[in-house]
Short mmCIF file of C-alpha atoms in Angstrom, two decimals:
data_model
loop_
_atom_site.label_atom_id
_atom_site.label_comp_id
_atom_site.label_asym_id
_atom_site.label_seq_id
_atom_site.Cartn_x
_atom_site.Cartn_y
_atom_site.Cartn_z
CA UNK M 1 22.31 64.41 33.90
CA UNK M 2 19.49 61.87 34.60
CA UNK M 3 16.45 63.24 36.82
CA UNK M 4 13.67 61.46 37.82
CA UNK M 5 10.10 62.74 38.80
CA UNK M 6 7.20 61.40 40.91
CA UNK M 7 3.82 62.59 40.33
CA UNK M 8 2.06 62.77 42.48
CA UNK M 9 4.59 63.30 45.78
CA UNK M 10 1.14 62.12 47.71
CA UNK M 11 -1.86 60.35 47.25
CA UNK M 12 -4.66 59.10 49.69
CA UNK M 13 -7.01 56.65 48.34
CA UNK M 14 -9.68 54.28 50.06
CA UNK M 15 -9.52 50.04 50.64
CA UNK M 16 -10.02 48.85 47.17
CA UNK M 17 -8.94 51.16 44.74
CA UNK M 18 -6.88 50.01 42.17
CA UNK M 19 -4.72 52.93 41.85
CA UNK M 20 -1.06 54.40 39.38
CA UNK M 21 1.67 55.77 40.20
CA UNK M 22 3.98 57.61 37.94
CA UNK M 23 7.51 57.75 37.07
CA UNK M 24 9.33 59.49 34.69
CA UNK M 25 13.23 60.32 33.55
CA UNK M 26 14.91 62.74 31.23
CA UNK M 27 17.72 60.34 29.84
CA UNK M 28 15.81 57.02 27.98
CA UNK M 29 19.82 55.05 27.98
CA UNK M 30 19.35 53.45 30.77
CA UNK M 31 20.14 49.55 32.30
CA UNK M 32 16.95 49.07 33.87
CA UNK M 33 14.51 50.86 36.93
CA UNK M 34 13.88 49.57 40.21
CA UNK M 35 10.18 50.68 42.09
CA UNK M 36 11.25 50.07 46.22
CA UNK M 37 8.78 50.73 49.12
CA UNK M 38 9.61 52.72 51.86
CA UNK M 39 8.06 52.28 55.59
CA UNK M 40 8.81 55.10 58.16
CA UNK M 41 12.14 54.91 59.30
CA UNK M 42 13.04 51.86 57.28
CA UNK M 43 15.08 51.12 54.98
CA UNK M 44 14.23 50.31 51.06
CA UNK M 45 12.46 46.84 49.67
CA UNK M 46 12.61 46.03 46.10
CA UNK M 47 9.35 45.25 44.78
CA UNK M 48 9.94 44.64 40.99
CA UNK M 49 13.05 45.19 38.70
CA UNK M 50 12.50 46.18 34.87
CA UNK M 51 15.35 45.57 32.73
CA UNK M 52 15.54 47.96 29.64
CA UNK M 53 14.85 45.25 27.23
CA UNK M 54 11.78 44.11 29.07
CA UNK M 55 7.94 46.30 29.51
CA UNK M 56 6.43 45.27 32.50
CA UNK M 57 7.06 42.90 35.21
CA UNK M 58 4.26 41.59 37.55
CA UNK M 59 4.44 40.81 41.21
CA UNK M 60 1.02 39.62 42.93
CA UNK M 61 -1.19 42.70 43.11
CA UNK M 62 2.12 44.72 41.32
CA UNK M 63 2.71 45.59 37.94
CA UNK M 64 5.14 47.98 36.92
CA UNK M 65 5.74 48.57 33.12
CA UNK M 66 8.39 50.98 30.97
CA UNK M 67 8.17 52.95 28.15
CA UNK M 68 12.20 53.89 27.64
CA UNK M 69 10.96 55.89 24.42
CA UNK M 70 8.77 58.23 26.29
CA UNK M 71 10.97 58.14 29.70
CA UNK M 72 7.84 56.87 31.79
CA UNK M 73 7.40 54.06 34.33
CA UNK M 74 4.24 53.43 36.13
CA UNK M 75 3.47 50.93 39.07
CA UNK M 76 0.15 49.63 39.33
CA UNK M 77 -1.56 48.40 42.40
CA UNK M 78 -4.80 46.25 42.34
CA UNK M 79 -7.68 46.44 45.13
CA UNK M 80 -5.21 48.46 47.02
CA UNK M 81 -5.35 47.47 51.23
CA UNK M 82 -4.42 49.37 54.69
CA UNK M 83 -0.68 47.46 54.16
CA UNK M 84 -0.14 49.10 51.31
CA UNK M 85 0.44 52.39 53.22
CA UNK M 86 4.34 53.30 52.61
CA UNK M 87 6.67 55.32 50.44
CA UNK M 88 7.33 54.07 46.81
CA UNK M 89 10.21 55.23 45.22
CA UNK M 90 11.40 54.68 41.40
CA UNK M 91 15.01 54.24 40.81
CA UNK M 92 16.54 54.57 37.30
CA UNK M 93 19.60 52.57 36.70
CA UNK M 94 22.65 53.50 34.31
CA UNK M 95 25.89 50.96 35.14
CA UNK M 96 26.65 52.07 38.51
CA UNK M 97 24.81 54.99 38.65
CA UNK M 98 20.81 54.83 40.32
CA UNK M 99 18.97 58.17 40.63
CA UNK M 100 16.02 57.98 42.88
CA UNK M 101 12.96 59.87 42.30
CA UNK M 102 11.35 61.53 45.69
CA UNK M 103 8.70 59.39 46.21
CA UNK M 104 5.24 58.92 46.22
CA UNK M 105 3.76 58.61 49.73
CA UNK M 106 0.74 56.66 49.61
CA UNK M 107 -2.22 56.29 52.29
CA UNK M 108 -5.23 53.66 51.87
CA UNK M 109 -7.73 54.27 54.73
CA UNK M 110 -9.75 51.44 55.62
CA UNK J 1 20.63 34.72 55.94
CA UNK J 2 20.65 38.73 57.15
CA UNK J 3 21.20 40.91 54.15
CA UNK J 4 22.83 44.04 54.19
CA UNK J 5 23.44 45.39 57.50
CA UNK J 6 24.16 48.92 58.99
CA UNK J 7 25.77 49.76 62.51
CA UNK J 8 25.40 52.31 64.17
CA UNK J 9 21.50 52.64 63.72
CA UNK J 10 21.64 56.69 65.36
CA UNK J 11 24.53 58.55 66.04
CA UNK J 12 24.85 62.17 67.05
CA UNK J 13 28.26 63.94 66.38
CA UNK J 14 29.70 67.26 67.39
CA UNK J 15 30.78 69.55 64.12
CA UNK J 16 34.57 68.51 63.37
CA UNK J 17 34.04 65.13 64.92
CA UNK J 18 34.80 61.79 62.53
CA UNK J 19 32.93 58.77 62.56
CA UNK J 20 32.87 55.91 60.92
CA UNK J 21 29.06 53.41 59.43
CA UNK J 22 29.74 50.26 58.49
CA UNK J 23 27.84 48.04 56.12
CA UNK J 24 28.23 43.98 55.59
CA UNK J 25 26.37 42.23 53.42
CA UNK J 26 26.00 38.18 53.49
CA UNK J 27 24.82 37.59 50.40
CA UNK J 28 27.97 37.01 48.34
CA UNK J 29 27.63 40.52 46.49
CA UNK J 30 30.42 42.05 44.57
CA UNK J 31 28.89 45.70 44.37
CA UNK J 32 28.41 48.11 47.05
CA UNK J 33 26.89 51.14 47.51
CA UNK J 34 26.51 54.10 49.73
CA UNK J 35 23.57 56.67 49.45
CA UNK J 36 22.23 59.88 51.36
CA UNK J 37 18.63 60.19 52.24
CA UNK J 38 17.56 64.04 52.81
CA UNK J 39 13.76 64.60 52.57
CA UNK J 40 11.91 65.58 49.32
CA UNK J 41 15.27 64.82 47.31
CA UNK J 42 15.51 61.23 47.14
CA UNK J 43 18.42 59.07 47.51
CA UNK J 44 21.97 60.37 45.86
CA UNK J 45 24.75 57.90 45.38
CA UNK J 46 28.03 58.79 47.85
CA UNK J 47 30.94 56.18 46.46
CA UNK J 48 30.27 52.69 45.31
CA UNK J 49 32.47 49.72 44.79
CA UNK J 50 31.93 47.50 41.82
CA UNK J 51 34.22 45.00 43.10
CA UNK J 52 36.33 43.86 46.04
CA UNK J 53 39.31 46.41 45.96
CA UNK J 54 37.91 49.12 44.10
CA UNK J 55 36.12 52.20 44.66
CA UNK J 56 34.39 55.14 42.75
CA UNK J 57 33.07 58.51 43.43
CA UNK J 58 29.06 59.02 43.14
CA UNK J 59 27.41 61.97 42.66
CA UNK J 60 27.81 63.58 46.46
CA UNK J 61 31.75 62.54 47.27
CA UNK J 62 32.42 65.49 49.05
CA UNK J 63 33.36 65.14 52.77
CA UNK J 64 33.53 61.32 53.10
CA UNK J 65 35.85 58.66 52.72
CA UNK J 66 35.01 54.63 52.02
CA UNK J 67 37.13 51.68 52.26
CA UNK J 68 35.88 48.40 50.36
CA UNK J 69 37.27 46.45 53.71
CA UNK J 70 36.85 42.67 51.88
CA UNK J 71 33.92 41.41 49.62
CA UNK J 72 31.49 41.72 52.83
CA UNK J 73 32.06 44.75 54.14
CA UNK J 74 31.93 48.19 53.02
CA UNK J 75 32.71 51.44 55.08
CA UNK J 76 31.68 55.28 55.00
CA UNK J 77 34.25 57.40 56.97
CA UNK J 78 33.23 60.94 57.66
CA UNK J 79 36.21 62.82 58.73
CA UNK J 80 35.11 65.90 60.00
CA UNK J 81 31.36 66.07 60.22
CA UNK J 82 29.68 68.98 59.62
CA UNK J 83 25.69 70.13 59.81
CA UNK J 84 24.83 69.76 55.88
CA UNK J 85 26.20 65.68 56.45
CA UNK J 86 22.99 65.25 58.86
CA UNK J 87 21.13 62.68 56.46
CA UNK J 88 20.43 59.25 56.51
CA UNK J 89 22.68 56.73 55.10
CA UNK J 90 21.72 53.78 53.32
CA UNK J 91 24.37 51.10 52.06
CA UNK J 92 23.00 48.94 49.20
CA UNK J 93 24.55 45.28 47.63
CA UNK J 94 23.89 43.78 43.94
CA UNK J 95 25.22 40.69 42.69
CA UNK J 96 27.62 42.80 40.20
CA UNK J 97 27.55 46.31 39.01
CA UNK J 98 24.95 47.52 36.32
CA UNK J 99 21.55 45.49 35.80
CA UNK J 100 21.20 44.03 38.68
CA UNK J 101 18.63 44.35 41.71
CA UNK J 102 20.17 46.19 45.07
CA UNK J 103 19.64 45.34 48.24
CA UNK J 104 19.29 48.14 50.81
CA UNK J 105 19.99 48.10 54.50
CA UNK J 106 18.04 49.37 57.20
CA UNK J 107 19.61 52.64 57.25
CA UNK J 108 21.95 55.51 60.35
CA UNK J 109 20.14 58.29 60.91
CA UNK J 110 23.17 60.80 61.78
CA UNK J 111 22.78 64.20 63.40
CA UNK J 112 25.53 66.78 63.29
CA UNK J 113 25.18 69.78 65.43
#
């Protein structure tokens, strides 16, 4: 059965930080993982899909990238801001079946 | 262009009462999906549909029914409610099953008491 860990399940960090967060999963077969952000009480936005074929994928101040071998994923965030603030999640996809990790909640005080 | 869309947005239900969330998506997805949401676990696949007129168990059937009502819409039916079933409920849409992105909804935050 897959499982799916986020370290750490908080982090606080100031404006400007370039900062990682980490992902990792017990089963490497997989179709590809999804990072989402979460706001309070809101429901999930993609931010970058990795298939398992692919590394990394890069979204503006986002870049996630997979190792399948090792079963890690991290998302990077450059010169992190206030709007940043939220809930990421990792998802690890196999056909039909997406386990979620718990999330990493992230504050950035101004 | 709305997405994936949830109704109701709360609901509060009596132990033994049914209900029923409803999802429609309007971007021409085949797959559908519904999850749970309990905090510090993540989100755990209830039943997904690949495809208009089918559906298949995910990894927390127990106590809910779904009906795959066309390609749009996709329903969670919870017969008789009970406390553990306070969660809340996301329904997701991808283009097809497998490697695809999904699209979440906004989310019902049920209570059962």
């Amino acid at each position: 059965k897959q499982e799916v860990t986020q370290i750490p399940a908080a982090l606080s960090v100031p404006e400007g930080e370039n900062l990682v967060l980490n992902c990792s999963f017990t089963d490497s077969a997989i179709y590809n993982l999804q990072w989402f952000r979460q706001d309070p009480g809101k429901g999930l936005t993609s931010l970058l899909l990795i298939q398992s074929s692919q590394r990394e994928q890069t979204s503006g101040r986002l870049n996630a990238s997979l190792d399948k071998s090792s079963g890690r994923s991290t998302l990077y965030i450059a010169a992190s801001q206030p709007g940043d603030s939220a809930t990421y999640l990792c998802a690890v996809g196999n056909n039909n079946d997406m386990r979620f990790g718990a999330g990493t909640r992230l504050t950035v005080k101004p | 262009n709305a997405g994936v869309t949830q109704t109701p947005k709360f609901q509060v239900l009596k132990t033994g009462q049914s209900m029923t969330l409803q999802c429609a998506q309007d971007m021409n997805h085949n797959s559908m999906y519904w999850y749970r949401q309990d905090p510090g676990m993540g989100l755990r696949l209830i039943y997904y549909s690949a495809s208009e007129g089918t559906t298949d168990k995910g990894e927390v059937p127990n106590g809910y029914n779904v009906s795959r009502l066309n390609k749009r819409e996709f329903s969670l039916r919870l017969e008789s409610a009970a406390p553990s079933q306070t969660s809340v409920y996301f329904c997701a849409s991808s283009e097809s099953p497998g490697n695809y992105e999904q699209y979440f909804g906004p989310g019902t935050r049920l209570t059962v008491t």
